[in-house]
PDB file of C-alpha atoms in Angstrom:
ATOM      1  CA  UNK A   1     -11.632  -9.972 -19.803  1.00 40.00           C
ATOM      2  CA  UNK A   2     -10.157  -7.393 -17.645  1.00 42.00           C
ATOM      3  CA  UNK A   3      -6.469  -6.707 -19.377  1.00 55.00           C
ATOM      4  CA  UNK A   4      -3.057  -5.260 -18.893  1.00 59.00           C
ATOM      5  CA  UNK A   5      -4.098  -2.816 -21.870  1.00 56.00           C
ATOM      6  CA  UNK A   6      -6.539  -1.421 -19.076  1.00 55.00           C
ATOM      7  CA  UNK A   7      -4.348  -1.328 -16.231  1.00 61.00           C
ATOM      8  CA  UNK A   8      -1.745   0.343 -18.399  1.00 60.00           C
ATOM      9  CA  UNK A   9      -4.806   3.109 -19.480  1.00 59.00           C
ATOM     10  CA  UNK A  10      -5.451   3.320 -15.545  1.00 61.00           C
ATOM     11  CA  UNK A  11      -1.703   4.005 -14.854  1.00 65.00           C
ATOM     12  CA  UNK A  12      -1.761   7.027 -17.208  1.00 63.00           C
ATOM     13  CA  UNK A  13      -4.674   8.277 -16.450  1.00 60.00           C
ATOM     14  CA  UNK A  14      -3.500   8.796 -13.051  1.00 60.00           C
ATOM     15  CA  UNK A  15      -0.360  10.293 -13.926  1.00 55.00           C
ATOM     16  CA  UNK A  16      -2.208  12.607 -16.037  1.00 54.00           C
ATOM     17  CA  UNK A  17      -4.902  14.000 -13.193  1.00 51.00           C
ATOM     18  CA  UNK A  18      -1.279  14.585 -11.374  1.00 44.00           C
ATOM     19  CA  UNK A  19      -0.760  11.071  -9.302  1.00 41.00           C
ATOM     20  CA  UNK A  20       3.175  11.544  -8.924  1.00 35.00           C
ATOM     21  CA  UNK A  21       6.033   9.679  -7.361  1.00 34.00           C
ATOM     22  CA  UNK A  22       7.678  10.823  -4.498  1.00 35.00           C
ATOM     23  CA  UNK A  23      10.924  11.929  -6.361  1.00 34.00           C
ATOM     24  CA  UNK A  24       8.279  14.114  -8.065  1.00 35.00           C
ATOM     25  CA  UNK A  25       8.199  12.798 -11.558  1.00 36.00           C
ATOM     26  CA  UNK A  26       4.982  11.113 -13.524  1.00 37.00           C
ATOM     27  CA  UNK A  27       5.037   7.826 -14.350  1.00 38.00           C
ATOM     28  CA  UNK A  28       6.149   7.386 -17.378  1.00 36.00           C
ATOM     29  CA  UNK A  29       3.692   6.113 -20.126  1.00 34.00           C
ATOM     30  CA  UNK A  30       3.196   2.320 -20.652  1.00 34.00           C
ATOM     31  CA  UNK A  31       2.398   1.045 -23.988  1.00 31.00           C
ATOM     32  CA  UNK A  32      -0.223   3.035 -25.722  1.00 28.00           C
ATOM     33  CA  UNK A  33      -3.535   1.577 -25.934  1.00 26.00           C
ATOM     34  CA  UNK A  34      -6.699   3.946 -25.327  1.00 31.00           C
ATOM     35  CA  UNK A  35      -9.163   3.535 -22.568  1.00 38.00           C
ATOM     36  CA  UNK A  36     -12.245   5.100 -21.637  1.00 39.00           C
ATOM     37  CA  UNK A  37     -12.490   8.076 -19.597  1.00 38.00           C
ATOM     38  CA  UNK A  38     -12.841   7.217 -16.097  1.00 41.00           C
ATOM     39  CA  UNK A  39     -16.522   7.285 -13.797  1.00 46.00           C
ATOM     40  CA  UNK A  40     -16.796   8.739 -10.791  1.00 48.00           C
ATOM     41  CA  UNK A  41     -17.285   5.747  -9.294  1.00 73.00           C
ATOM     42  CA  UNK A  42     -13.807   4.353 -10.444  1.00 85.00           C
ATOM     43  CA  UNK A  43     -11.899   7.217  -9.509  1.00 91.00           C
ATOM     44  CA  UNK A  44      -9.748   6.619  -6.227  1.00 94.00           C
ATOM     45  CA  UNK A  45     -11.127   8.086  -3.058  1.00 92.00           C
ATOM     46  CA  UNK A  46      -7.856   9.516  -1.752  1.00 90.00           C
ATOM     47  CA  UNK A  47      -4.951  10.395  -2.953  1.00 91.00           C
ATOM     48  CA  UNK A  48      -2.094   7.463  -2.097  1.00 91.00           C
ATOM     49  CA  UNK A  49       1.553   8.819  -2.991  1.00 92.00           C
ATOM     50  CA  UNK A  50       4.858   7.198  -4.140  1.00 95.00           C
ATOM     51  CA  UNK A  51       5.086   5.114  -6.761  1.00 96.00           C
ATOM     52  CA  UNK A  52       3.420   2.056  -5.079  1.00 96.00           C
ATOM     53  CA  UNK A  53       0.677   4.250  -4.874  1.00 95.00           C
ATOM     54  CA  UNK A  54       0.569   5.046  -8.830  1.00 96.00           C
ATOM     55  CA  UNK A  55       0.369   1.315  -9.422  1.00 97.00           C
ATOM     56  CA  UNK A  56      -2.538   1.106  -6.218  1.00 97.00           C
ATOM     57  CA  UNK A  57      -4.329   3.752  -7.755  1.00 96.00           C
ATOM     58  CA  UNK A  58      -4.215   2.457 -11.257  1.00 95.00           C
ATOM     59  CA  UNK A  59      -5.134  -1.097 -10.374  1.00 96.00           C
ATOM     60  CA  UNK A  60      -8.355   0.341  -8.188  1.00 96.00           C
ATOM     61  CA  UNK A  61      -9.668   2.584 -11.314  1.00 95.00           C
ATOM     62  CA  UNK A  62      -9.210  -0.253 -13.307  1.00 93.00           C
ATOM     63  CA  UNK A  63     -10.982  -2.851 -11.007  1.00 94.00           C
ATOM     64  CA  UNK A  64     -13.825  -0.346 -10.501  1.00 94.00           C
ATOM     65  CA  UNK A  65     -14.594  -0.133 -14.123  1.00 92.00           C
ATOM     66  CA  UNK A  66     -15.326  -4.055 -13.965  1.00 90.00           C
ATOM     67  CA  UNK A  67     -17.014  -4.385 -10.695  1.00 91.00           C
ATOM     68  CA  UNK A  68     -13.980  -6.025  -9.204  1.00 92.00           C
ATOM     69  CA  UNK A  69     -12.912  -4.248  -6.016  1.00 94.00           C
ATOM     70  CA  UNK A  70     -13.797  -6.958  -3.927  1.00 94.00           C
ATOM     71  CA  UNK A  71     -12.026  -9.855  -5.432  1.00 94.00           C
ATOM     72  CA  UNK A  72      -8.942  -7.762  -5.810  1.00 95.00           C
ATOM     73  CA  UNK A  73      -8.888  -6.546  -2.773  1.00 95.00           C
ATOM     74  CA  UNK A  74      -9.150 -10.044  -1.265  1.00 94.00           C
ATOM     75  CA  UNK A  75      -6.808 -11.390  -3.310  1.00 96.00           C
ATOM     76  CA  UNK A  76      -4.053  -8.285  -2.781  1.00 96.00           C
ATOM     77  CA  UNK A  77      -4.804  -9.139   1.532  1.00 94.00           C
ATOM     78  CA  UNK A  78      -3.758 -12.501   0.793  1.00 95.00           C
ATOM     79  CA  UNK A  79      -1.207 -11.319  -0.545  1.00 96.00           C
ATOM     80  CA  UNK A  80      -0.222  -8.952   1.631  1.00 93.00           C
ATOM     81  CA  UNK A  81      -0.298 -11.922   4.240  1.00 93.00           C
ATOM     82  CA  UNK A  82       2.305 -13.487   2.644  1.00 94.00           C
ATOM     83  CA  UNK A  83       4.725 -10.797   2.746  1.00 93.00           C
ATOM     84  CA  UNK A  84       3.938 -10.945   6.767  1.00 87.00           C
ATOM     85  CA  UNK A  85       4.476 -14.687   7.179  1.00 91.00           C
ATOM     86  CA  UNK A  86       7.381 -14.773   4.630  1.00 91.00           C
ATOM     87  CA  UNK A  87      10.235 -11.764   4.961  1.00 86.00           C
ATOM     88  CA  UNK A  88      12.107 -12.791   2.346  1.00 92.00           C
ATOM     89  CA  UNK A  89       9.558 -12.268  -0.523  1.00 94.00           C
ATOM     90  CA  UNK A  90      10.278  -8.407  -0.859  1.00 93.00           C
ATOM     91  CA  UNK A  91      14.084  -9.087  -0.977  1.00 94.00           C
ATOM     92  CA  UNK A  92      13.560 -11.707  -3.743  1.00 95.00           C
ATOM     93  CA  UNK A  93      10.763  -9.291  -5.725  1.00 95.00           C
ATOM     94  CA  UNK A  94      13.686  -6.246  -5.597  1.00 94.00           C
ATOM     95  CA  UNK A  95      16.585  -9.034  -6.984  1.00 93.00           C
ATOM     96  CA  UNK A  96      17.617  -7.087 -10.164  1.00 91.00           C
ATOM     97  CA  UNK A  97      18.726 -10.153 -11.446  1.00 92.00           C
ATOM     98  CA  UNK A  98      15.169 -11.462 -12.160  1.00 93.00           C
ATOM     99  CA  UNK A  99      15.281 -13.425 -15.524  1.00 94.00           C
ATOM    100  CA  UNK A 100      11.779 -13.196 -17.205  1.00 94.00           C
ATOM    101  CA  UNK A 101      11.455 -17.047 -16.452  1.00 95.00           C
ATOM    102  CA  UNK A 102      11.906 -15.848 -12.983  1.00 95.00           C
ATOM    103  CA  UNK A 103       9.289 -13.700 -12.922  1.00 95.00           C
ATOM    104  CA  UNK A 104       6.752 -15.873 -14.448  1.00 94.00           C
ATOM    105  CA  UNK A 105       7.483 -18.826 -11.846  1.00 95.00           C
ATOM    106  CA  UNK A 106       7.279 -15.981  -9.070  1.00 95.00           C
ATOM    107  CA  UNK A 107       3.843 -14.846 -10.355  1.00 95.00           C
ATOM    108  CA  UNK A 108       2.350 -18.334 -10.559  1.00 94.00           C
ATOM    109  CA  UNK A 109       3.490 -18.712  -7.174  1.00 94.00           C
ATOM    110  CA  UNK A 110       1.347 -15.802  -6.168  1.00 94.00           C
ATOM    111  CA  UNK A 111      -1.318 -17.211  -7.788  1.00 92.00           C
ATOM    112  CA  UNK A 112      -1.467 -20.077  -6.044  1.00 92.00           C
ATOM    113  CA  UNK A 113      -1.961 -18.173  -3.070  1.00 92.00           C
ATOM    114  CA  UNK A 114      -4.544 -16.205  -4.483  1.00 89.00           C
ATOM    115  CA  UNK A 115      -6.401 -19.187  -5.517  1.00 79.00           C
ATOM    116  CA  UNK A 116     -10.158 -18.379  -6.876  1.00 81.00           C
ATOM    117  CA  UNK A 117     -10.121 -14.607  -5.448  1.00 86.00           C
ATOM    118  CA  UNK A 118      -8.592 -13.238  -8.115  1.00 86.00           C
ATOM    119  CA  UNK A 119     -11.829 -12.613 -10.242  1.00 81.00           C
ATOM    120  CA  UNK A 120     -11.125 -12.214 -14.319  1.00 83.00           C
ATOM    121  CA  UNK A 121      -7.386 -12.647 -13.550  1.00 89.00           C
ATOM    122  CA  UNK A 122      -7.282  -8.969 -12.202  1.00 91.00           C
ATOM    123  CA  UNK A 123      -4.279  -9.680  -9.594  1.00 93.00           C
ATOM    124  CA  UNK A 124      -2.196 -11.688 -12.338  1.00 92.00           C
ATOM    125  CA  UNK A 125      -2.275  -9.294 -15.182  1.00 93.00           C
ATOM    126  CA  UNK A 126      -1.380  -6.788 -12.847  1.00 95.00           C
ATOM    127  CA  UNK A 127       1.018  -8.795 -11.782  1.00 96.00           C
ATOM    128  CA  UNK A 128       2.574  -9.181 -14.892  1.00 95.00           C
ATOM    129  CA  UNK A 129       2.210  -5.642 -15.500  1.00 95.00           C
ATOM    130  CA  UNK A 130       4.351  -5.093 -12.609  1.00 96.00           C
ATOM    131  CA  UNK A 131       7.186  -7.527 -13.912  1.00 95.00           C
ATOM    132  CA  UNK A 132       7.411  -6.009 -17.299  1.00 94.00           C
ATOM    133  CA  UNK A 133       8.253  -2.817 -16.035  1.00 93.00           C
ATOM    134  CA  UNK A 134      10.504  -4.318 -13.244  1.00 94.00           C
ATOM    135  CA  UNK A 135       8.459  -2.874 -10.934  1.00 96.00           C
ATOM    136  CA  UNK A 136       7.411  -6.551  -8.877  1.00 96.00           C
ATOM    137  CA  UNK A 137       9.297  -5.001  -5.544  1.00 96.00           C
ATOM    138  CA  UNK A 138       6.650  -2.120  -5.090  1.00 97.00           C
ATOM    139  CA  UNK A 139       4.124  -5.025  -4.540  1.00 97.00           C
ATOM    140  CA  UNK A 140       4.622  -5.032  -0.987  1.00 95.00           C
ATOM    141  CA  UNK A 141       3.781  -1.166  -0.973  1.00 95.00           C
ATOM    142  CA  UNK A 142       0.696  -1.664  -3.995  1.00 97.00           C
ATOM    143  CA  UNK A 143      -0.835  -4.402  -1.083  1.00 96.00           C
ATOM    144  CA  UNK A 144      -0.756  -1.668   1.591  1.00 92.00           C
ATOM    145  CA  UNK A 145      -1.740   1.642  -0.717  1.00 94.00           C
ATOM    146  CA  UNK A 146      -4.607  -0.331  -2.167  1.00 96.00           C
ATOM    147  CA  UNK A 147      -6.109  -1.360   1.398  1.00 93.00           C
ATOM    148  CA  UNK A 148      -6.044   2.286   2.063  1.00 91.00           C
ATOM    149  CA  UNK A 149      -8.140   3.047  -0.730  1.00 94.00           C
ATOM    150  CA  UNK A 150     -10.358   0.016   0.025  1.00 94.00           C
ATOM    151  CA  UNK A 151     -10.861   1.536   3.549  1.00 90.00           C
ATOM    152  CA  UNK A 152     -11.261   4.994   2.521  1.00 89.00           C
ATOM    153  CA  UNK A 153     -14.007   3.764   0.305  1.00 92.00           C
ATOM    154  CA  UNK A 154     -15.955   2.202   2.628  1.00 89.00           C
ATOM    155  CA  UNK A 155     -15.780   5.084   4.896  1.00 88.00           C
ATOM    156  CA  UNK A 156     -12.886   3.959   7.540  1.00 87.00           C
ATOM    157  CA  UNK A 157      -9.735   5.782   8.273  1.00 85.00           C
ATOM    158  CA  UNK A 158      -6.064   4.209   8.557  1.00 84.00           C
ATOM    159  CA  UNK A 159      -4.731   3.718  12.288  1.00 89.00           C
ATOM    160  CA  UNK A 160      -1.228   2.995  11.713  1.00 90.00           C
ATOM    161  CA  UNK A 161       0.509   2.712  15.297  1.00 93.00           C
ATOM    162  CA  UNK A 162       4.411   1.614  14.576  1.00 94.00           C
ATOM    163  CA  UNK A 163       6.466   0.788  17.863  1.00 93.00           C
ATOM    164  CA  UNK A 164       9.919  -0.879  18.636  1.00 92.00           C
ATOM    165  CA  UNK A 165       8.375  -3.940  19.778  1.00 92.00           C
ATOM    166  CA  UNK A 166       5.160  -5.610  18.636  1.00 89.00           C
ATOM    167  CA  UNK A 167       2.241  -4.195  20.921  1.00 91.00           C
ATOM    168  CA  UNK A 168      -0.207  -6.520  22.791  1.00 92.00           C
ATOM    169  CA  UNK A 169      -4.061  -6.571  22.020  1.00 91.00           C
ATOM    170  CA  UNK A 170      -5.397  -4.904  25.431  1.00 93.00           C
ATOM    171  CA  UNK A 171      -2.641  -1.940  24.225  1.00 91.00           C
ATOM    172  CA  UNK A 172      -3.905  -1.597  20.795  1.00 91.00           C
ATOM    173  CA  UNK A 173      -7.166  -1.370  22.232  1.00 92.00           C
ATOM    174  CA  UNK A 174      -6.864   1.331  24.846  1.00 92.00           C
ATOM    175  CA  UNK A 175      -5.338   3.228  21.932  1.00 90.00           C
ATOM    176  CA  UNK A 176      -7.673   2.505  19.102  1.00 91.00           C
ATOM    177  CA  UNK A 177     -10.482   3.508  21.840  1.00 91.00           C
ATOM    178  CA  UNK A 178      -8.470   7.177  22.863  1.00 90.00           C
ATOM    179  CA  UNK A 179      -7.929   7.766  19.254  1.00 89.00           C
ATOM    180  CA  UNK A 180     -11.714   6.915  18.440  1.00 89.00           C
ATOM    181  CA  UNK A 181     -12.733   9.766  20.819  1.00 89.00           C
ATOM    182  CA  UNK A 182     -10.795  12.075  19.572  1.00 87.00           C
ATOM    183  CA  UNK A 183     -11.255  14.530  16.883  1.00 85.00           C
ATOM    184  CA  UNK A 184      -8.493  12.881  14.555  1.00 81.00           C
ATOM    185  CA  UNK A 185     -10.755  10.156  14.103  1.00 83.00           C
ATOM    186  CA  UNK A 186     -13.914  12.525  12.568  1.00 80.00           C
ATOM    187  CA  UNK A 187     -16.114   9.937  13.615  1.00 82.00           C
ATOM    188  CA  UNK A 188     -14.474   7.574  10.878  1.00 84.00           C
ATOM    189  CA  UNK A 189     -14.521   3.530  11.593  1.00 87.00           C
ATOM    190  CA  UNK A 190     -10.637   2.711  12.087  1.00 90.00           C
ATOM    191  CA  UNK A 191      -8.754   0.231  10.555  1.00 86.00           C
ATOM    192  CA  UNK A 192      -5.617  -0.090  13.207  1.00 89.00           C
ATOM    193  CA  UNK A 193      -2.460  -0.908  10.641  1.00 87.00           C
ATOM    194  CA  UNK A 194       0.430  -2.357  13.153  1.00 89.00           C
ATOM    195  CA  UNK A 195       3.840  -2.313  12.360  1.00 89.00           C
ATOM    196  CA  UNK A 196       7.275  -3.011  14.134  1.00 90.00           C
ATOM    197  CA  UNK A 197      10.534  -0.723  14.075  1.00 91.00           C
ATOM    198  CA  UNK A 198      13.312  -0.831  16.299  1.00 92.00           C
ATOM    199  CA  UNK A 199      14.754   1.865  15.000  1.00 92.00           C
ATOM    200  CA  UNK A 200      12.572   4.434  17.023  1.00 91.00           C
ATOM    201  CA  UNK A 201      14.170   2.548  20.262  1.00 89.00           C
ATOM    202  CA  UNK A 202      10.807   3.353  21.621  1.00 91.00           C
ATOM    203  CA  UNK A 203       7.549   4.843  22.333  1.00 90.00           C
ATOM    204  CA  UNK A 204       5.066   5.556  19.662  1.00 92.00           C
ATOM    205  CA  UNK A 205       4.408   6.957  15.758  1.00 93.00           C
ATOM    206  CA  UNK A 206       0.933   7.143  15.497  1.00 92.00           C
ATOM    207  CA  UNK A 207      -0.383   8.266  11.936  1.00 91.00           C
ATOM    208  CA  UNK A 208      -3.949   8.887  11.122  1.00 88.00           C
ATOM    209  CA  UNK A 209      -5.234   9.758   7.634  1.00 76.00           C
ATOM    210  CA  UNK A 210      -2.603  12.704   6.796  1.00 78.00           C
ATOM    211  CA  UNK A 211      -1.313  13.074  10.329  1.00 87.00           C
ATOM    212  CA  UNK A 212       1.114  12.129  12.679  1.00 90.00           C
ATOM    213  CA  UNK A 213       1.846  12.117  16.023  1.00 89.00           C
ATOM    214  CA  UNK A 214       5.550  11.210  16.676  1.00 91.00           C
ATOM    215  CA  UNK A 215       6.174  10.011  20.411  1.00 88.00           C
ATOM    216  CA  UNK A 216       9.184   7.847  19.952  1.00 90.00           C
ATOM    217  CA  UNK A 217      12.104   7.747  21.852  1.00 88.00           C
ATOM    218  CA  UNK A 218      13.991   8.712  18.709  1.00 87.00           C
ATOM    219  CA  UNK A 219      12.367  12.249  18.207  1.00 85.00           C
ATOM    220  CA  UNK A 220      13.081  12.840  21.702  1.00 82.00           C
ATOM    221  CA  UNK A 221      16.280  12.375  21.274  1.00 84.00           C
ATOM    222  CA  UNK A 222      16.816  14.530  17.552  1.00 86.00           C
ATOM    223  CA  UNK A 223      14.916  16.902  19.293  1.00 83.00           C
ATOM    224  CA  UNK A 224      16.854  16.673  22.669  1.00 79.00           C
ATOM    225  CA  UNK A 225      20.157  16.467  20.222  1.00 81.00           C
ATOM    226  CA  UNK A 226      19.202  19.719  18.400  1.00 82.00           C
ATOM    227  CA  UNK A 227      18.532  21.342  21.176  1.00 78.00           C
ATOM    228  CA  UNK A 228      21.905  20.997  22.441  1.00 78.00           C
ATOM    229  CA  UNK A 229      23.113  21.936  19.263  1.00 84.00           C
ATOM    230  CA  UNK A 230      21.682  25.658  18.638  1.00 82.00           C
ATOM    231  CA  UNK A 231      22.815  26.093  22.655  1.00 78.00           C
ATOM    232  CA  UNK A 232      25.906  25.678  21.975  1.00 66.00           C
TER     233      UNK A 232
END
């Protein structure tokens, strides 16, 4: 039975071999309880960063080590699904006013959405792992991180194209093709990642693997903007 004991091994582990948050720190240890040293078939295949990506990384070592990957990573799409369809699930996950009753109905409630993916109960003792150290508003981020690793694992390369408004399909296309051709892509399958943000006001941010190409409207502008500045 695959346990929190394991994903809590998994989650040091990690932060041992130097997996560290982005305010720099290691994750804290979780409750002692020894676990075997991992394969090299259970270690991550790239390095995912923030804390989202601790948890991501944890939960795939730990899913590797019982032949798992699959079912979690179907059940953690669903999942991510659900934070598409319904906004208002990360605000209620990041309430710091969760009671522990709370948290129990919320994870049975992911369950049921989950349904027979979730192979062992992987997804809901990580779950659970996630609400005992008030972490259950990084699952949003865990969802994302861990499809990264899934990709990266099966040889593919994220494609993650973010513009003010939401793209159409013939767009995404041309630019999936351009970016296939080029040498960003290193001959790596793509997985496109869309995602909206007014914020850059327009234009593109196009990140592949570890790079990214920023041709928004705002960077024109901070650049334009600094520009002016040293001048004058």
């Amino acid at each position: 039975m695959f346990s929190r004991q394991v994903i809590s091994g998994a989650l040091r582990s990690n932060a041992s071999r130097g997996v560290i948050t982005r305010a720099g720190a290691a994750l804290p240890s979780a409750r002692s309880y020894a676990t075997p040293a991992s394969s090299t078939d259970s270690k991550p295949p790239v390095a995912v960063y923030g804390l989202d990506g601790t948890y991501a990384s944890a939960l795939y070592t730990a899913a590797a080590k019982t032949s798992a990957l699959d079912s979690a990573s179907k059940a953690l799409a669903t999942l991510s699904d659900v934070f598409k369809k319904d906004p208002k699930l990360a605000v209620i996950l990041t309430a710091p006013t969760l009671s522990p009753g709370d948290k129990s109905q919320i994870i049975q409630e992911l369950q049921r959405h989950t349904g027979g993916q979730d192979k062992g109960d992987i997804v809901k003792n990580f779950l659970q792992t996630l609400a005992e150290h008030n972490r259950l508003g990084l699952l949003e981020g865990v969802c994302e991180k861990f499809g990264t690793l899934m990709g990266a694992s099966r040889g593919e390369v994220d494609l993650t194209v973010t513009s003010a408004a939401k793209l159409d399909d013939k767009t995404l296309k041309r630019l999936e093709t351009a970016v296939g051709k080029s040498e960003y892509s290193q001959g790596k399958k793509l997985k496109v990642i869309t995602k909206v943000n007014p914020d850059i006001k327009g234009g593109l941010v196009v990140e592949i693997g570890d790079r990214t190409i920023d041709l928004s409207v705002s960077s024109k502008i901070s650049k334009m903007n600094k520009l002016l500045t040293d001048t004058l």
